mmCIF file of C-alpha atoms and ligand atoms in Angstrom:
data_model
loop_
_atom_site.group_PDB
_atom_site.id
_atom_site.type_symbol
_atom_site.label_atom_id
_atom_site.label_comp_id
_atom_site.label_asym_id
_atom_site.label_seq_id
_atom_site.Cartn_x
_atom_site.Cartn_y
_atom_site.Cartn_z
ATOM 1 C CA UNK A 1 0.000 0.000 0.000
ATOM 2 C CA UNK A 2 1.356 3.569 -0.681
ATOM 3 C CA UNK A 3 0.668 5.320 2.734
ATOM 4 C CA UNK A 4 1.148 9.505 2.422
ATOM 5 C CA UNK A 5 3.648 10.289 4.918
ATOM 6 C CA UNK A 6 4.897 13.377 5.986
ATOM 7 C CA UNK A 7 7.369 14.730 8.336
ATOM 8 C CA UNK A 8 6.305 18.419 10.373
ATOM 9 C CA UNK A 9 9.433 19.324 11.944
ATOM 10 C CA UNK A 10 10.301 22.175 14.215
ATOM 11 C CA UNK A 11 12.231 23.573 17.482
ATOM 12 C CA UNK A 12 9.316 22.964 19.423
ATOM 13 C CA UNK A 13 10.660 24.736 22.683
ATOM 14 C CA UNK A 14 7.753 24.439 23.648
ATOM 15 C CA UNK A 15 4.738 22.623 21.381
ATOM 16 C CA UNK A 16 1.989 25.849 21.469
ATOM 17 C CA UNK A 17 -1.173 26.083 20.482
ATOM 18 C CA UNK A 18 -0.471 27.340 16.969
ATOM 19 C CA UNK A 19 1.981 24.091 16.148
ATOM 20 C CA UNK A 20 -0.846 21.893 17.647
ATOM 21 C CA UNK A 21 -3.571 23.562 15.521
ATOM 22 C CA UNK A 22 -0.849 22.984 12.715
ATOM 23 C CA UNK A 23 -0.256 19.445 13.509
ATOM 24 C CA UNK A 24 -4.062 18.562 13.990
ATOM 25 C CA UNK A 25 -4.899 19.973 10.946
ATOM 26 C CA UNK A 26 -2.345 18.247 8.821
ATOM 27 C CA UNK A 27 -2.880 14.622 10.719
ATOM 28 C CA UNK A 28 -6.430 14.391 8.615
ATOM 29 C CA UNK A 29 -4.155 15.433 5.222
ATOM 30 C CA UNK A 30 -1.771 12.038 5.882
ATOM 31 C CA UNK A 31 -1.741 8.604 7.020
ATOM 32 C CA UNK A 32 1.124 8.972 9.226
ATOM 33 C CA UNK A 33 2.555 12.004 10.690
ATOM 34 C CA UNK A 34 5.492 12.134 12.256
ATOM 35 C CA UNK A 35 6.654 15.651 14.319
ATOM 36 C CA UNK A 36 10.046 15.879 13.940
ATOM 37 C CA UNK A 37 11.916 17.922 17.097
ATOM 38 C CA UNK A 38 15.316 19.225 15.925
ATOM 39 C CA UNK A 39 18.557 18.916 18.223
ATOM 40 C CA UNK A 40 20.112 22.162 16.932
ATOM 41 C CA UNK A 41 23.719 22.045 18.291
ATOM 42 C CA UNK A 42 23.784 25.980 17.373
ATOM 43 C CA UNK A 43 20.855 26.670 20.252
ATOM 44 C CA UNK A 44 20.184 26.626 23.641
ATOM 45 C CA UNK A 45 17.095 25.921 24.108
ATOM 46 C CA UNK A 46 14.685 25.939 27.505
ATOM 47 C CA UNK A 47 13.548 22.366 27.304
ATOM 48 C CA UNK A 48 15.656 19.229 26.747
ATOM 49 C CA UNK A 49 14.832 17.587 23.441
ATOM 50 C CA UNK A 50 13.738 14.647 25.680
ATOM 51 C CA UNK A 51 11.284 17.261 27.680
ATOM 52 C CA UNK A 52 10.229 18.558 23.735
ATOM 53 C CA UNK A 53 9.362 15.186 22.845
ATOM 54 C CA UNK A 54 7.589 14.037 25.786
ATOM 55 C CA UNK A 55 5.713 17.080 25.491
ATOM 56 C CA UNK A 56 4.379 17.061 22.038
ATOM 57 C CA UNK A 57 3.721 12.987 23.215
ATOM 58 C CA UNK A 58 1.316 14.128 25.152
ATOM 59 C CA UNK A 59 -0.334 16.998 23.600
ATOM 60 C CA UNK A 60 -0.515 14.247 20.523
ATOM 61 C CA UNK A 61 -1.921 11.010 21.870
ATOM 62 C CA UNK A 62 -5.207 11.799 20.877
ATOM 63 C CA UNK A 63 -4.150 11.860 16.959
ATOM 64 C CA UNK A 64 -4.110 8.742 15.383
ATOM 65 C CA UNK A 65 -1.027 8.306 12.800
ATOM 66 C CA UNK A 66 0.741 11.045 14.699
ATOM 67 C CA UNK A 67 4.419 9.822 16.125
ATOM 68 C CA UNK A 68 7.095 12.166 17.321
ATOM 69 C CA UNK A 69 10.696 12.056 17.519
ATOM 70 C CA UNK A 70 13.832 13.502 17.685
ATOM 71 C CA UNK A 71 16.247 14.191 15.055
ATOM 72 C CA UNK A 72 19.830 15.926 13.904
ATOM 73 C CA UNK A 73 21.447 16.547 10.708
ATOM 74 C CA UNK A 74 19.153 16.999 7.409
ATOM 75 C CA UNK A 75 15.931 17.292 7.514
ATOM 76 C CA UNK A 76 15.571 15.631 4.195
ATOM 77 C CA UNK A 77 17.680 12.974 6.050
ATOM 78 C CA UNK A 78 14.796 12.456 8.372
ATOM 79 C CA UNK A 79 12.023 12.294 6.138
ATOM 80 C CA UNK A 80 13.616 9.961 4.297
ATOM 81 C CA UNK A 81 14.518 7.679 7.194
ATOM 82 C CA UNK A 82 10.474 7.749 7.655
ATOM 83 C CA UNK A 83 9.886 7.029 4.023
ATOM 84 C CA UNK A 84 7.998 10.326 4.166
ATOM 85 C CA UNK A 85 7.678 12.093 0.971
ATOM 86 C CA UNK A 86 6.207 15.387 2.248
ATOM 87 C CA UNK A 87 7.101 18.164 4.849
ATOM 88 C CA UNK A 88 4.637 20.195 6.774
ATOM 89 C CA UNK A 89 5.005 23.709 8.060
ATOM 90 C CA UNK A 90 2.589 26.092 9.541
ATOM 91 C CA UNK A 91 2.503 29.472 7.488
ATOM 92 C CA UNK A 92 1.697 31.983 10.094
ATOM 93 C CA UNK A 93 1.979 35.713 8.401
ATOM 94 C CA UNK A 94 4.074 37.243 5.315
ATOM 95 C CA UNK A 95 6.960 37.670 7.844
ATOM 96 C CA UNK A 96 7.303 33.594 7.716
ATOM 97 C CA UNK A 97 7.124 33.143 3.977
ATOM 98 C CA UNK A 98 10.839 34.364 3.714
ATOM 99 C CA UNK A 99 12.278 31.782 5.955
ATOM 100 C CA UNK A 100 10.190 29.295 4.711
ATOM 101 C CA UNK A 101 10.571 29.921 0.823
ATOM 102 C CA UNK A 102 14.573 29.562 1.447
ATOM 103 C CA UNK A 103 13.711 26.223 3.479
ATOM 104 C CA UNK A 104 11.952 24.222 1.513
ATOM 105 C CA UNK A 105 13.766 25.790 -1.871
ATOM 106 C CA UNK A 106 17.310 24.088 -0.477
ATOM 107 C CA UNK A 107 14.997 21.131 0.506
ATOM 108 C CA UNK A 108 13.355 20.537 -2.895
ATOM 109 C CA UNK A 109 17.329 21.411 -4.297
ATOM 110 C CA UNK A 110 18.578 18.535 -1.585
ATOM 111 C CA UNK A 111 15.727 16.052 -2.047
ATOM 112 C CA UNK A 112 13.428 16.911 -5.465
ATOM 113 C CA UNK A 113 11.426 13.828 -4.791
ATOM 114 C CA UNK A 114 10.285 15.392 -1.354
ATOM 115 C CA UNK A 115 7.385 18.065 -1.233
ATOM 116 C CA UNK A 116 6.672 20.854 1.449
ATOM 117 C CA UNK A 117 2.929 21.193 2.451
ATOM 118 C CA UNK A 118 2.470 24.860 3.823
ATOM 119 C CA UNK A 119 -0.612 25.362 6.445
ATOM 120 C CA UNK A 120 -2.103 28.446 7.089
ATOM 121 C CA UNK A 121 -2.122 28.845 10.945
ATOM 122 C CA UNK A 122 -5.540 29.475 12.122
ATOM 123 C CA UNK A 123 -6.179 33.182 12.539
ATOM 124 C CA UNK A 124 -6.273 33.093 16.070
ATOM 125 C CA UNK A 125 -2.236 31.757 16.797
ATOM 126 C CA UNK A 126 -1.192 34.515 13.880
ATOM 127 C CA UNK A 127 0.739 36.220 16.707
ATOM 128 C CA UNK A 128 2.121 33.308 18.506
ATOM 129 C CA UNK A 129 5.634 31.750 18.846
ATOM 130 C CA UNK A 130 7.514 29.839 21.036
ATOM 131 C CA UNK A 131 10.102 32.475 21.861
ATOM 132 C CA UNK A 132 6.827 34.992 22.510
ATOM 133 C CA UNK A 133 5.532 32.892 24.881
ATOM 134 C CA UNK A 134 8.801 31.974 26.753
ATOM 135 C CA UNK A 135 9.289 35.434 27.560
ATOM 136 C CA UNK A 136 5.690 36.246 28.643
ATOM 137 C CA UNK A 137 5.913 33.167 31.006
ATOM 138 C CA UNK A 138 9.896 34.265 32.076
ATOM 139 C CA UNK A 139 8.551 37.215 33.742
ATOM 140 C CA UNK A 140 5.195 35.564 34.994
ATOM 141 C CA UNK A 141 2.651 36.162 32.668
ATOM 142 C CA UNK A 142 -0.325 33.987 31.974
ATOM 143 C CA UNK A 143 0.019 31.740 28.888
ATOM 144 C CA UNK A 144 -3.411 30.103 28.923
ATOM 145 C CA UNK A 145 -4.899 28.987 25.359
ATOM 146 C CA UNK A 146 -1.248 30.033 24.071
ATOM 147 C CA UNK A 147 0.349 26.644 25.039
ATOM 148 C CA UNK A 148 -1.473 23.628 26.185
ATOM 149 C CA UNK A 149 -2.005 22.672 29.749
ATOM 150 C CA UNK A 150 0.387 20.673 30.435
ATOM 151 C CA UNK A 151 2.737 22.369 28.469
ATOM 152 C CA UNK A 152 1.946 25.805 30.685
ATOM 153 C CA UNK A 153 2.180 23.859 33.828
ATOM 154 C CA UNK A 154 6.381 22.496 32.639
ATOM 155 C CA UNK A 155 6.675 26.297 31.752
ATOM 156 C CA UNK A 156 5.686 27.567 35.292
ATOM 157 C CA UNK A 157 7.983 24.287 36.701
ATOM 158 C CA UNK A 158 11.072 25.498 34.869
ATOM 159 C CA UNK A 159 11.119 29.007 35.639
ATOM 160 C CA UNK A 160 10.449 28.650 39.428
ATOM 161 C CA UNK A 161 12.972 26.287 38.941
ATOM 162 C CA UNK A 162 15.097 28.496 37.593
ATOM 163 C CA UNK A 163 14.468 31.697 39.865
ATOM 164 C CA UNK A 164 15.540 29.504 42.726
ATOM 165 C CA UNK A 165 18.719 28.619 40.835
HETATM 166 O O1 PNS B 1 10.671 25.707 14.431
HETATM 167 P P1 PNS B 1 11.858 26.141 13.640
HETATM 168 O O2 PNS B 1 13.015 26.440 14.559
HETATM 169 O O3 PNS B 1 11.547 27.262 12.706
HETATM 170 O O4 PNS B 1 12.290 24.862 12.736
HETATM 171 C C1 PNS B 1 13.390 24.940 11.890
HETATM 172 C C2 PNS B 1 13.759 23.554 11.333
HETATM 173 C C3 PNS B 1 14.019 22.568 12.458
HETATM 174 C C4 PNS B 1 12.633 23.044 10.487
HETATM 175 C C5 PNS B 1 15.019 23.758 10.445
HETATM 176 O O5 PNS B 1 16.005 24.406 11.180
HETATM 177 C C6 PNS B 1 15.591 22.450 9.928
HETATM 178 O O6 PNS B 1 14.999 21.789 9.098
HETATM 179 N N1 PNS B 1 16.774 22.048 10.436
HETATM 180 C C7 PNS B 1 17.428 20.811 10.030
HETATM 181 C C8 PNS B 1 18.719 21.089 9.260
HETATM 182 C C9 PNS B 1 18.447 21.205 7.773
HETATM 183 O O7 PNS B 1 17.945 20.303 7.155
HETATM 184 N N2 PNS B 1 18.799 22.360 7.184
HETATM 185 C C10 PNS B 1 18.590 22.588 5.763
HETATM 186 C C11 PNS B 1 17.280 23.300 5.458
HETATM 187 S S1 PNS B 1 17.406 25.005 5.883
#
């Protein structure tokens, strides 16, 4: 059988409401989806890639044909390690398209047999990023409906983690 697969990679750091929306969305386009969390050697990010995973894990078990896991290198690398022949991305506003056109232009250059899907984020997570809510939750702000729950409660954990040093 010739199942659609498709990879949806991203930092993650954390899964938000937007990439959820994103992934949801895209889970009803495929028969298997599988959110891809980059270990970017270049970044430091807040949460582990284990915590990332474990994370989108949960906000995810409800999707069936949704897997999640960790990778390094290529992204092409990964999809093809999947067998996936697509890549997802949310599109949020014009500011992204940049970004993304150069993305999937030295994909399709590194992998021409591999397609990337663009979805338009839902109106509603236009504004939203990871790095946006970090730094609302940093200095104590509420991030309800910007993150899931669980992912607001591990935000709260780590930075009263953090203020006690
Ligand atoms: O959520 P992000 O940080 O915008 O995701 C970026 C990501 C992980 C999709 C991108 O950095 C990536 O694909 N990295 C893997 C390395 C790679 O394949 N680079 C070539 C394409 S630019």
């Amino acid at each position: 059988m010739n199942l659609r697969i498709a990879v949806c990679p991203g930092s993650f750091d954390p899964v938000t409401c937007g990439h959820l929306d994103v992934i949801e969305r895209a889970s009803k386009m495929f028969d298997k989806l599988i959110v891809g969390v980059f270990c970017n050697p270049d970044k430091k990010p807040l949460f582990t890639v284990e915590e990332r995973v474990q994370m989108l894990r949960e906000v995810t078990a409800h999707l069936p044909g949704v897997e999640v896991d960790a990778f390094d290198g290529l992204l092409v690398d990964f999809a093809r390690s999947h067998d996936a022949r697509f890549i997802v991305r949310g599109l949020r506003a014009v500011s992204d398209f940049e970004y993304e056109f150069q993305m999937a232009s030295i994909n399709r250059k590194l992998a021409p047999d591999i397609d990337t899907v663009f979805v338009m984020t839902s109106t509603e997570y236009a504004f939203l990023s990871s790095s946006a809510t970090k730094q609302v939750a940093s200095f104590g702000g509420c991030v309800r409906g910007l993150v899931p729950g669980s992912v607001e409660r591990r935000l709260r954990e780590k930075f009263a983690a953090r203020a006690k040093g």
